[in-house]
Coordinates of C-alpha atoms (C1' of nucleotides) in Angstrom, one line a residue:
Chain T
X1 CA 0.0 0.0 0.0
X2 CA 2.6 2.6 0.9
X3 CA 4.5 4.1 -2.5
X4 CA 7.9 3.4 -2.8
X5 CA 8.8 6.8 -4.2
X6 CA 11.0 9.0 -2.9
X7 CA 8.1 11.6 -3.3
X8 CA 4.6 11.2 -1.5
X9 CA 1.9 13.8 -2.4
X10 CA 0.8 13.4 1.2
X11 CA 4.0 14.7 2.4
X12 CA 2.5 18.5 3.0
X13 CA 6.2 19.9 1.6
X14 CA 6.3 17.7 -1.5
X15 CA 7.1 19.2 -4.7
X16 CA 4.8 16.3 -6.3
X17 CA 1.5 17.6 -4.2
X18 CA 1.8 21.0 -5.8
X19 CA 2.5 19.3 -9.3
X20 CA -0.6 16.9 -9.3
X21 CA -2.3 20.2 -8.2
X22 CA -1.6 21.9 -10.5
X23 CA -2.3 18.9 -13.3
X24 CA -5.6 19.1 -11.6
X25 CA -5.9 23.3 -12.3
X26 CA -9.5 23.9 -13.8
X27 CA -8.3 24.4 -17.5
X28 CA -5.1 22.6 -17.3
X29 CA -6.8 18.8 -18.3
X30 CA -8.9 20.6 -21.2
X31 CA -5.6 22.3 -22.6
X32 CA -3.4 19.2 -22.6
X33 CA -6.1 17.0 -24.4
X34 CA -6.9 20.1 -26.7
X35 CA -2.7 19.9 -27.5
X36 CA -3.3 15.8 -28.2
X37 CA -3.5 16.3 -31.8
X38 CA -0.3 18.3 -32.2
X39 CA 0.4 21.8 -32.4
X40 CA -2.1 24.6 -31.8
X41 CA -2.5 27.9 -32.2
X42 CA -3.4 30.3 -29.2
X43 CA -6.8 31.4 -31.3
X44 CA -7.0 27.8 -31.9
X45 CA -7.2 26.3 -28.3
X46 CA -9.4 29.2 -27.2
X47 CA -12.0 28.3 -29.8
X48 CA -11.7 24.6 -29.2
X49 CA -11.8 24.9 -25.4
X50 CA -15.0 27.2 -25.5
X51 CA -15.5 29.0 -22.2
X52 CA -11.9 30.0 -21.2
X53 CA -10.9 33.5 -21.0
X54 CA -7.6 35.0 -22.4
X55 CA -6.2 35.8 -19.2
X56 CA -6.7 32.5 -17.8
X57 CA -5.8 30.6 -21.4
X58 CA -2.4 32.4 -21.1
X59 CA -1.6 31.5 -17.3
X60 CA -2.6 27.6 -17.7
X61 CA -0.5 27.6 -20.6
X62 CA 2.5 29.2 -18.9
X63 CA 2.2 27.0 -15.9
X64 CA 2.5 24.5 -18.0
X65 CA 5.0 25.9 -20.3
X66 CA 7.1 26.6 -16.9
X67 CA 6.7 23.1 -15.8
X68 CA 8.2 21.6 -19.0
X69 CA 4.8 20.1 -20.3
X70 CA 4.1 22.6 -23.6
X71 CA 6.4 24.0 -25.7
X72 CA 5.5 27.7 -26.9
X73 CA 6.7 29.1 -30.0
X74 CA 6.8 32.2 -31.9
X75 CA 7.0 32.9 -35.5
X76 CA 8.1 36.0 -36.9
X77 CA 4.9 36.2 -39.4
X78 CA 2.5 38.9 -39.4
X79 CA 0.5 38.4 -37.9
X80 CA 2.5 37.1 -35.4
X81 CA 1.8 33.5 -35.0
X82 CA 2.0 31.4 -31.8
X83 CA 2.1 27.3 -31.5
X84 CA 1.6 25.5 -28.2
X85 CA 2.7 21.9 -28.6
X86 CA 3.0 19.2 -26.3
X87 CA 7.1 18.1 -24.8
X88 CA 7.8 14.4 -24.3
X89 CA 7.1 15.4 -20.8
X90 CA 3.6 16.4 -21.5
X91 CA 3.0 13.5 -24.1
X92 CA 3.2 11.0 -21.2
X93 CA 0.3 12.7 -19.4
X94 CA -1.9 12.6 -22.1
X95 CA -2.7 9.2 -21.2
X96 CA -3.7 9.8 -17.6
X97 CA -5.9 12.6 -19.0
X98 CA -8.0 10.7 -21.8
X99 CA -8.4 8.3 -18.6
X100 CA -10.0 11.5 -16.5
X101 CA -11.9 12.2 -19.6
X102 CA -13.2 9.0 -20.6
X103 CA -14.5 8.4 -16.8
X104 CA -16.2 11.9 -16.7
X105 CA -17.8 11.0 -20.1
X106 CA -18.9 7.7 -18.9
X107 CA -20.2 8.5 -15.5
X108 CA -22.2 11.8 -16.4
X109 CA -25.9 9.5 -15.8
X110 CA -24.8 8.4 -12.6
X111 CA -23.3 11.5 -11.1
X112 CA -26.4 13.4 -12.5
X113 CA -28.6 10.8 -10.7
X114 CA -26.6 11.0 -7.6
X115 CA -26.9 14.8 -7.7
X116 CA -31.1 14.7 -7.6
X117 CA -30.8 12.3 -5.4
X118 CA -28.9 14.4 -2.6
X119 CA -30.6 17.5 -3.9
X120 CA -34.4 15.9 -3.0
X121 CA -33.0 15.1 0.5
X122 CA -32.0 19.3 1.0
Chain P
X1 CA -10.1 10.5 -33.2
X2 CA -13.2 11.3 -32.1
X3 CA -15.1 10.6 -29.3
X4 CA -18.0 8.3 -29.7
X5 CA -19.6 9.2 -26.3
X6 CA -22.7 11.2 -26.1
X7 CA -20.8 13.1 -23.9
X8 CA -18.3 15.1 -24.5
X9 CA -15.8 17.2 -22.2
X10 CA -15.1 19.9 -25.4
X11 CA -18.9 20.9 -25.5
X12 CA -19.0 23.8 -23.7
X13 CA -22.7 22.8 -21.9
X14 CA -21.7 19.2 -21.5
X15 CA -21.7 18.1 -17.7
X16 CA -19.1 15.7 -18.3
X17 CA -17.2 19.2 -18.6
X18 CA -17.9 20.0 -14.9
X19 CA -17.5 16.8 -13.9
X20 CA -14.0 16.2 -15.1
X21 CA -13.4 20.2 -13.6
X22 CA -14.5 18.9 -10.3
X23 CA -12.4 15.9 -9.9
X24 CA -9.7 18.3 -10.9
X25 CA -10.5 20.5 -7.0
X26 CA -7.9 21.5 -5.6
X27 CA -8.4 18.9 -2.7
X28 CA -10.0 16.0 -4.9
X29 CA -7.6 13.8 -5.9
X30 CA -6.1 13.8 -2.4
X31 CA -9.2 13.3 -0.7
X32 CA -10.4 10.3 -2.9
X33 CA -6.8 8.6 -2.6
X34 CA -6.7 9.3 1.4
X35 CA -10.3 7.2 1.3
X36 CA -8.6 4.2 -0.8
X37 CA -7.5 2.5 2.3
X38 CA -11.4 2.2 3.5
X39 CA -13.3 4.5 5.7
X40 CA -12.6 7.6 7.0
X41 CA -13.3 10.1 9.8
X42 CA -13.1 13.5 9.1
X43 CA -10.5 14.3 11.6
X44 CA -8.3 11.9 10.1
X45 CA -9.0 13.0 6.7
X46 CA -8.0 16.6 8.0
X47 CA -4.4 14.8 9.2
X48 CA -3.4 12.8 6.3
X49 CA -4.0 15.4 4.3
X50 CA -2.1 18.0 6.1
X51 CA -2.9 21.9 4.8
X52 CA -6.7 21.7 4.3
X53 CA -8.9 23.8 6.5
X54 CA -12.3 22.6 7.8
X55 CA -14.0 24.9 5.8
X56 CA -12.5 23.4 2.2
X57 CA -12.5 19.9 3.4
X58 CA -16.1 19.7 4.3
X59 CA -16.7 21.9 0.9
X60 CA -15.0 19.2 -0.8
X61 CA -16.8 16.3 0.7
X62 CA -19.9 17.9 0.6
X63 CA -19.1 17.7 -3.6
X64 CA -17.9 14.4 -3.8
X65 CA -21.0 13.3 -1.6
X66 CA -23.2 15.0 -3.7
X67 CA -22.0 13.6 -7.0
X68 CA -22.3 9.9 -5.7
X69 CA -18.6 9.4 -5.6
X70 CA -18.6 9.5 -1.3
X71 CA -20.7 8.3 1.3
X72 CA -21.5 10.0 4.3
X73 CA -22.0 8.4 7.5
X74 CA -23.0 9.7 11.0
X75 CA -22.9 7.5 13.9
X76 CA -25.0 9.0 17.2
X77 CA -22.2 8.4 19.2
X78 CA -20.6 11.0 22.1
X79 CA -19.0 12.5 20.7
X80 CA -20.0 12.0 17.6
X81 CA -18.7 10.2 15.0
X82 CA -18.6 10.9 11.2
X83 CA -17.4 8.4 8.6
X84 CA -16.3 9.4 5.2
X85 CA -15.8 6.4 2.3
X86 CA -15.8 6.1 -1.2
X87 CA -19.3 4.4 -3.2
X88 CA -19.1 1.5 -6.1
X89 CA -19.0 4.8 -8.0
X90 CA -16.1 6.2 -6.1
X91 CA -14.0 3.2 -6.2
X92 CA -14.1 3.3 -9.8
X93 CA -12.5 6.3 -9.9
X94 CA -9.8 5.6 -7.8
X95 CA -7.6 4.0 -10.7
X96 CA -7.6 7.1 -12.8
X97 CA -6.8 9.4 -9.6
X98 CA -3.9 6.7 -8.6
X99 CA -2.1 7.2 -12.1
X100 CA -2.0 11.1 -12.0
X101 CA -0.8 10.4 -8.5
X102 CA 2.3 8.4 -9.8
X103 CA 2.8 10.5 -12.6
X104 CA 2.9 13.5 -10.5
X105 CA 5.3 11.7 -7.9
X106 CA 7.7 9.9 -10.8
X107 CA 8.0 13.1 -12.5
X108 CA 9.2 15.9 -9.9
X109 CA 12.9 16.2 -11.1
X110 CA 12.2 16.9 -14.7
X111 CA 9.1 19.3 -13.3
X112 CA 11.6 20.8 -11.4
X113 CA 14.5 21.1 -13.8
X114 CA 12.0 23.0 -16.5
X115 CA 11.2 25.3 -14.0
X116 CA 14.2 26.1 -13.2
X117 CA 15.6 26.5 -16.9
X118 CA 12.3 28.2 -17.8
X119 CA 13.1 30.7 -14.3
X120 CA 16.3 30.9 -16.1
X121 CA 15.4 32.6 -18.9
X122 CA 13.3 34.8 -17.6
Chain A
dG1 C1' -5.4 56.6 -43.0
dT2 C1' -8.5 53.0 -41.9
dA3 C1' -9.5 48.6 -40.9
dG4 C1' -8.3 43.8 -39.9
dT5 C1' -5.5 39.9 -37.8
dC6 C1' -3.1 37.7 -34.0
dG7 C1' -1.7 37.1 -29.4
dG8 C1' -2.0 38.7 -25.9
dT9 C1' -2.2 42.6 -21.4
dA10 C1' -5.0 45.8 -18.2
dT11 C1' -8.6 46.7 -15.3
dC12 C1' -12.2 45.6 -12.6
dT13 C1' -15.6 42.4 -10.4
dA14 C1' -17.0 37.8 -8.6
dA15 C1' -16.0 33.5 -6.8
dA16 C1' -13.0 30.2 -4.5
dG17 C1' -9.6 29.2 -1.0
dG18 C1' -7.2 30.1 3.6
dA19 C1' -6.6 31.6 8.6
dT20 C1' -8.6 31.8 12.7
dA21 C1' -12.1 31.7 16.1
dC22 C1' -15.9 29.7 17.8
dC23 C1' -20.0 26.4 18.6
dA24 C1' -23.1 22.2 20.0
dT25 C1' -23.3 17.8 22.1
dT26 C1' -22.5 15.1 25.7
dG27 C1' -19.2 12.3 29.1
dT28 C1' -16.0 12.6 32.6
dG29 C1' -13.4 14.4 36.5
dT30 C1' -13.6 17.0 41.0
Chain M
dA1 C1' -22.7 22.0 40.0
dC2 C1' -18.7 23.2 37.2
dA3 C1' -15.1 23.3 34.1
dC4 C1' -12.9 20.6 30.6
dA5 C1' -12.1 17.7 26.7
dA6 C1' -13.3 15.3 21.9
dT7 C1' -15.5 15.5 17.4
dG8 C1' -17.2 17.6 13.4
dG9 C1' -18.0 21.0 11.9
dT10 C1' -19.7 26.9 11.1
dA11 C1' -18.8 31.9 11.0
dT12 C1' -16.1 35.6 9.9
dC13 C1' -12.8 37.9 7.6
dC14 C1' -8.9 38.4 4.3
dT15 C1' -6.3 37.0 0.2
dT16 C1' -5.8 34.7 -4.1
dT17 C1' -7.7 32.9 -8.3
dA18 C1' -11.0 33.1 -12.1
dG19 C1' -14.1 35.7 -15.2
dA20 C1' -15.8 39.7 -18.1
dT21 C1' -14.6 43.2 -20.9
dA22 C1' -11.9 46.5 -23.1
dC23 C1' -7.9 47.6 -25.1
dC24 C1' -2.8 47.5 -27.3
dG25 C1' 1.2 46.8 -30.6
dA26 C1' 3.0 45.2 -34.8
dC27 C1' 2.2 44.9 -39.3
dT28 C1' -0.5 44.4 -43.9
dA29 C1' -3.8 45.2 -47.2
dC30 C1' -6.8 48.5 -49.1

DNA sequence: GTAGTCGGTATCTAAAGGATACCATTGTGT
DNA sequence: ACACAATGGTATCCTTTAGATACCGACTAC
């Protein structure tokens, strides 16, 4: 049962608690399944994600540009054009995420049920 | 490529979007993997998981509880005691929330290392 | 010079998270 | 009778994050 990692997310200090965190960030599973198919543009993502702001686009995808999971680059075009892509890094989480995504996809009856269910109770 | 779900996490008004956005709380994932072992009280809860206050720990449980994933039990005991563990439907979640965990823990040095050449730069 | 494209930033408001104190219940010790 | 302790929370206040909206800078085409 215990991990045998020299890093435990239920160590309060541990870098890896802020990391699955942050892998966990409200936009951060819709950008890295939106970069699955290869390189995007900025416009691109924000059209293909839907509700995200700008502001918040930008600082999910330099979190994850920081942490080594996107790779942002600029070419000199006018206009100015902007590709997000996924690292090596950030390919290996894409599995992990389809995962999340195919279990929210599958589950949406029963978690809607479960939600009248405690809702009639008050 | 596509998905052949009737749900689907890139349609802006799908629940499956909000569902996948709540199992990526801030507190989620380490909530559901402190309730793998079995059963849980909430004070115990509170100590595994080390830097969440009342306040967003019973906010989070209240979610989970509400979306099927957690059960809630109260026994009438002095003084009271209050059992948190996960449903059929939270165990099935477990599996997905146990690779991001790994991920996240296998991954810190190269995490780390981009930050650091990203911080770098500048 | 006017308008359009792209990839953002600036500004302000609303919602979520965090720190801290406190409460209700009842058993026990004195 | 009285204070005290354990559990599972609330209540209050403050800070941080997210959201809405407007705008900018570089350049091009008209």
């Amino acid at each position: 049962m215990d991990s045998h990692e020299p890093f435990d997310v239920f160590m309060q200090e541990c870098p890896s608690r802020e990391i699955m965190q942050r892998l966990g960030d409200k936009w951060t599973p819709l950008v890295l399944l939106a970069l699955a198919g290869g390189p995007q543009r900025f416009s691109a993502l924000r059209e293909r994600i839907g509700a995200v702001t700008p502001k918040v686009l930008t600082n999910t995808l330099r979190n994850l540009e920081r942490d080594g999971l996107v790779q942002r680059t600029v070419f000199a075009q006018v206009p100015v054009r902007v590709d997000y892509e996924l690292t090596d890094l950030g390919q290996g989480i894409l599995e992990p995420m389809e995962i999340l995504r195919l279990w929210s996809e599958e589950h949406v009856p029963k978690v809607l049920a479960a939600r009248e269910r405690f809702d009639a109770r008050g």
